[in-house]
Amino acid sequence: MAGTPTSPAIAPARAWRVVLEKIETDLLDGTLRPGDRLAPERELAATLGVGRSSVREALRVLEVMGLIRTGTGSGPTSGAIIIATPEGGMSALLRLQVAAQGFPFDDVVATRLVLESAVVDAVATDPALSTSRARDVLDAMDAVDLTAPEFLALDAQLHLALAEASGNLVIAAMMAGLRTAIESYVQAGAAGIAEWDAAAARLRHEHHAILDAVDAGDAARARTLVHDHIVGYYASAGLARAAAADSVPGSAATGPTS
């Protein structure tokens, strides 16, 4: 009957979306789960009333999103298999959106404040979570002969390591997606800091203080420190309006550090 999902009259421009919607529905109702194999292209095309080219287009989108893995040939590794890799899909999408300037810069900073406050709170309040990887990165940052780009690349790794330590896969994936944008903005901001050596020394001190508060289980202090650390750097580099960062609900802003 016309208008049903199996109708051959589906417009080519939206036919691939029909495939996505069907797979999304099957995931939501439990018909499909990670590890399951999708039906062959020919079968999907016939069932949904779309062309095989539309099925292939939908599968390419799903693969980029990190929801499926495809293999050619025959055997246990062939075809499209449902996988769960949020860092592949969400992170890639965020990176592309930020690279295309799809998000205002101040919104990226405000989001970072929300995420990283949640991260230090989670790690500080759960003794089972470890900051050992973040500590390793911090040790590397203590080398005095690092160039500004090297230091700031490690800085991005440090904040990502803390996010991963939280055990929250969604937050970790979002931080991974924002990492390239954060690092590029932070690197650009370094040019606006006249006394880089003094700034690097201050940032080292702030990083140590944040991890010390986290490891001591002092979540309130860790939240305040990470907020002031982020706001302070962006303000000193002339990158963001402090007011935008201070508007984050629940923040413990004390104003930009110098």
Short mmCIF file of C-alpha atoms in Angstrom, two decimals:
data_model
loop_
_atom_site.label_atom_id
_atom_site.label_comp_id
_atom_site.label_asym_id
_atom_site.label_seq_id
_atom_site.Cartn_x
_atom_site.Cartn_y
_atom_site.Cartn_z
CA MET A 1 0.00 0.00 0.00
CA ALA A 2 1.30 3.47 -0.88
CA GLY A 3 3.07 5.28 1.95
CA THR A 4 4.16 2.12 3.80
CA PRO A 5 7.90 1.51 4.48
CA THR A 6 7.94 -1.16 1.77
CA SER A 7 6.54 1.13 -0.91
CA PRO A 8 8.79 1.48 -3.98
CA ALA A 9 7.65 5.12 -4.33
CA ILE A 10 10.04 6.47 -1.68
CA ALA A 11 11.86 9.54 -3.00
CA PRO A 12 15.52 8.75 -3.76
CA ALA A 13 16.65 11.86 -1.85
CA ARG A 14 15.37 10.43 1.41
CA ALA A 15 15.51 6.72 0.73
CA TRP A 16 18.74 6.20 2.68
CA ARG A 17 17.10 7.85 5.70
CA VAL A 18 14.44 5.14 5.64
CA VAL A 19 17.20 2.59 6.17
CA LEU A 20 18.66 4.59 9.07
CA GLU A 21 15.25 4.96 10.69
CA LYS A 22 14.56 1.23 10.41
CA ILE A 23 17.89 0.31 12.00
CA GLU A 24 17.39 2.92 14.74
CA THR A 25 13.95 1.46 15.50
CA ASP A 26 15.37 -2.07 15.65
CA LEU A 27 18.11 -0.90 18.04
CA LEU A 28 15.64 0.88 20.30
CA ASP A 29 13.24 -2.06 20.57
CA GLY A 30 16.04 -4.60 21.03
CA THR A 31 15.59 -6.36 17.72
CA LEU A 32 19.20 -5.47 16.97
CA ARG A 33 22.00 -5.49 19.53
CA PRO A 34 25.78 -5.00 19.42
CA GLY A 35 27.31 -8.02 17.70
CA ASP A 36 24.29 -8.69 15.50
CA ARG A 37 24.70 -8.75 11.75
CA LEU A 38 22.46 -6.63 9.52
CA ALA A 39 20.48 -8.28 6.77
CA PRO A 40 22.25 -8.33 3.37
CA GLU A 41 21.94 -5.25 1.16
CA ARG A 42 19.59 -6.99 -1.28
CA GLU A 43 17.26 -8.09 1.51
CA LEU A 44 17.20 -4.64 3.17
CA ALA A 45 16.49 -2.99 -0.17
CA ALA A 46 13.60 -5.33 -0.96
CA THR A 47 12.10 -5.13 2.55
CA LEU A 48 12.23 -1.35 2.76
CA GLY A 49 11.38 -0.61 -0.86
CA VAL A 50 14.56 1.33 -1.59
CA GLY A 51 17.42 0.87 -4.03
CA ARG A 52 20.60 -0.95 -3.06
CA SER A 53 22.54 2.26 -3.61
CA SER A 54 20.43 3.88 -0.87
CA VAL A 55 21.19 0.97 1.46
CA ARG A 56 24.92 1.35 0.76
CA GLU A 57 24.71 5.11 1.44
CA ALA A 58 22.98 4.46 4.77
CA LEU A 59 25.60 1.88 5.73
CA ARG A 60 28.40 4.35 4.97
CA VAL A 61 26.75 6.89 7.27
CA LEU A 62 26.38 4.31 10.03
CA GLU A 63 30.01 3.27 9.66
CA VAL A 64 31.22 6.87 9.98
CA MET A 65 28.99 7.26 13.03
CA GLY A 66 30.71 4.27 14.61
CA LEU A 67 27.59 2.11 14.77
CA ILE A 68 28.57 -0.63 12.35
CA ARG A 69 31.66 -2.32 11.01
CA THR A 70 31.58 -3.59 7.46
CA GLY A 71 33.61 -6.37 5.88
CA THR A 72 33.77 -7.63 2.33
CA GLY A 73 33.72 -11.17 1.02
CA SER A 74 32.11 -14.03 2.87
CA GLY A 75 32.52 -15.64 6.25
CA PRO A 76 32.13 -14.50 9.88
CA THR A 77 33.71 -11.07 9.31
CA SER A 78 31.73 -10.13 6.19
CA GLY A 79 28.69 -7.91 5.98
CA ALA A 80 27.66 -5.14 8.40
CA ILE A 81 27.88 -5.85 12.11
CA ILE A 82 26.46 -3.65 14.89
CA ILE A 83 29.21 -2.37 17.18
CA ALA A 84 29.33 0.10 20.06
CA THR A 85 32.09 2.67 19.59
CA PRO A 86 30.79 6.03 20.88
CA GLU A 87 34.25 7.54 20.66
CA GLY A 88 34.22 6.86 16.93
CA GLY A 89 30.84 8.35 16.11
CA MET A 90 30.11 11.10 18.61
CA SER A 91 33.70 12.27 18.71
CA ALA A 92 33.99 12.46 14.93
CA LEU A 93 30.71 14.36 14.67
CA LEU A 94 31.74 16.90 17.29
CA ARG A 95 35.15 17.38 15.71
CA LEU A 96 33.57 18.06 12.31
CA GLN A 97 30.96 20.43 13.71
CA VAL A 98 33.55 22.44 15.61
CA ALA A 99 35.93 22.45 12.64
CA ALA A 100 33.12 23.80 10.48
CA GLN A 101 32.44 26.44 13.13
CA GLY A 102 29.04 24.95 13.74
CA PHE A 103 29.28 25.87 17.42
CA PRO A 104 30.03 29.33 18.83
CA PHE A 105 33.41 29.36 20.56
CA ASP A 106 31.99 30.60 23.87
CA ASP A 107 29.55 27.68 23.82
CA VAL A 108 32.48 25.27 23.44
CA VAL A 109 34.16 26.85 26.48
CA ALA A 110 30.93 26.74 28.53
CA THR A 111 30.39 23.08 27.58
CA ARG A 112 33.94 22.27 28.54
CA LEU A 113 33.33 23.83 31.96
CA VAL A 114 30.20 21.72 32.50
CA LEU A 115 31.91 18.50 31.39
CA GLU A 116 35.14 18.96 33.28
CA SER A 117 33.35 20.00 36.47
CA ALA A 118 31.36 16.76 36.24
CA VAL A 119 34.56 14.82 35.56
CA VAL A 120 36.48 15.98 38.63
CA ASP A 121 33.39 15.57 40.77
CA ALA A 122 32.96 11.96 39.63
CA VAL A 123 36.60 10.99 40.05
CA ALA A 124 36.95 12.74 43.41
CA THR A 125 33.88 11.07 44.89
CA ASP A 126 34.64 7.51 43.76
CA PRO A 127 37.76 5.97 45.36
CA ALA A 128 37.68 3.17 42.79
CA LEU A 129 38.53 5.60 39.98
CA SER A 130 42.20 6.24 39.26
CA THR A 131 44.04 9.32 38.04
CA SER A 132 47.21 7.34 37.28
CA ARG A 133 47.13 8.00 33.52
CA ALA A 134 46.51 11.70 34.10
CA ARG A 135 49.43 11.70 36.56
CA ASP A 136 51.67 10.16 33.90
CA VAL A 137 50.76 12.94 31.46
CA LEU A 138 51.32 15.54 34.19
CA ASP A 139 54.79 14.12 34.85
CA ALA A 140 55.61 14.59 31.16
CA MET A 141 54.36 18.17 31.36
CA ASP A 142 56.80 18.94 34.17
CA ALA A 143 59.73 18.79 31.72
CA VAL A 144 61.07 22.34 31.55
CA ASP A 145 62.36 22.08 27.97
CA LEU A 146 58.93 21.63 26.37
CA THR A 147 57.95 24.04 23.63
CA ALA A 148 54.58 25.76 23.96
CA PRO A 149 52.96 23.50 21.31
CA GLU A 150 54.35 20.38 23.03
CA PHE A 151 53.15 21.55 26.43
CA LEU A 152 49.68 22.37 25.17
CA ALA A 153 49.34 19.07 23.29
CA LEU A 154 50.06 17.32 26.59
CA ASP A 155 47.58 19.65 28.28
CA ALA A 156 44.83 18.38 25.96
CA GLN A 157 45.87 14.78 26.72
CA LEU A 158 45.72 15.48 30.45
CA HIS A 159 42.16 16.76 30.36
CA LEU A 160 41.08 13.85 28.15
CA ALA A 161 42.76 11.38 30.51
CA LEU A 162 40.78 12.83 33.40
CA ALA A 163 37.56 12.51 31.39
CA GLU A 164 38.34 8.88 30.64
CA ALA A 165 39.10 8.29 34.32
CA SER A 166 35.54 9.32 35.19
CA GLY A 167 34.23 6.08 33.72
CA ASN A 168 31.46 7.98 31.94
CA LEU A 169 31.67 6.93 28.29
CA VAL A 170 29.44 9.74 27.06
CA ILE A 171 31.50 12.45 28.75
CA ALA A 172 34.74 10.83 27.58
CA ALA A 173 33.45 10.68 23.99
CA MET A 174 32.33 14.32 24.10
CA MET A 175 35.69 15.42 25.48
CA ALA A 176 37.47 13.41 22.81
CA GLY A 177 35.33 15.10 20.18
CA LEU A 178 36.10 18.53 21.58
CA ARG A 179 39.77 17.78 22.13
CA THR A 180 41.00 18.87 18.69
CA ALA A 181 39.01 22.08 18.90
CA ILE A 182 40.17 22.77 22.45
CA GLU A 183 43.80 22.12 21.54
CA SER A 184 43.67 24.30 18.44
CA TYR A 185 42.11 27.21 20.31
CA VAL A 186 44.51 26.83 23.22
CA GLN A 187 47.48 26.69 20.85
CA ALA A 188 46.26 29.84 19.10
CA GLY A 189 45.87 31.56 22.44
CA ALA A 190 49.47 30.91 23.43
CA ALA A 191 50.56 33.55 20.92
CA GLY A 192 48.65 36.11 22.96
CA ILE A 193 50.53 35.35 26.18
CA ALA A 194 53.61 37.57 26.46
CA GLU A 195 55.37 35.65 29.25
CA TRP A 196 54.91 32.03 28.20
CA ASP A 197 57.38 30.53 30.70
CA ALA A 198 55.54 32.17 33.60
CA ALA A 199 52.20 31.06 32.18
CA ALA A 200 53.42 27.47 31.78
CA ALA A 201 54.66 27.44 35.37
CA ARG A 202 51.25 28.66 36.55
CA LEU A 203 49.44 26.05 34.46
CA ARG A 204 51.66 23.28 35.89
CA HIS A 205 50.82 24.46 39.40
CA GLU A 206 47.09 24.53 38.59
CA HIS A 207 47.17 21.03 37.08
CA HIS A 208 48.90 19.62 40.16
CA ALA A 209 46.42 21.37 42.45
CA ILE A 210 43.45 19.95 40.51
CA LEU A 211 44.74 16.38 40.65
CA ASP A 212 45.73 16.75 44.31
CA ALA A 213 42.18 17.87 45.15
CA VAL A 214 40.70 15.00 43.12
CA ASP A 215 42.95 12.42 44.76
CA ALA A 216 42.12 13.87 48.18
CA GLY A 217 38.42 13.40 47.48
CA ASP A 218 37.73 17.13 47.73
CA ALA A 219 35.20 17.46 44.93
CA ALA A 220 34.15 21.03 45.75
CA ARG A 221 37.72 22.32 45.63
CA ALA A 222 38.44 20.33 42.46
CA ARG A 223 35.41 21.88 40.73
CA THR A 224 36.47 25.39 41.71
CA LEU A 225 40.06 24.79 40.63
CA VAL A 226 39.18 23.32 37.23
CA HIS A 227 36.73 26.16 36.57
CA ASP A 228 39.28 28.85 37.43
CA HIS A 229 41.97 27.01 35.46
CA ILE A 230 39.93 26.96 32.25
CA VAL A 231 38.47 30.45 32.59
CA GLY A 232 41.84 31.87 33.59
CA TYR A 233 43.66 30.53 30.55
CA TYR A 234 41.07 31.69 28.05
CA ALA A 235 40.92 35.11 29.68
CA SER A 236 44.70 35.56 29.83
CA ALA A 237 45.00 34.52 26.18
CA GLY A 238 42.19 36.87 25.18
CA LEU A 239 40.17 34.01 23.72
CA ALA A 240 36.83 34.11 25.49
CA ARG A 241 34.57 36.35 27.49
CA ALA A 242 34.78 35.50 31.17
CA ALA A 243 31.10 36.37 31.47
CA ALA A 244 30.19 33.47 29.18
CA ALA A 245 32.09 31.03 31.38
CA ASP A 246 30.78 32.56 34.60
CA SER A 247 27.21 32.06 33.40
CA VAL A 248 27.48 28.27 33.71
CA PRO A 249 24.88 27.11 36.27
CA GLY A 250 26.42 25.95 39.52
CA SER A 251 29.89 27.25 38.72
CA ALA A 252 32.08 28.48 41.53
CA ALA A 253 33.64 31.32 39.58
CA THR A 254 36.03 33.61 41.36
CA GLY A 255 36.99 35.52 38.24
CA PRO A 256 39.87 34.99 35.82
CA THR A 257 43.24 34.13 37.25
CA SER A 258 46.19 36.10 36.05
#
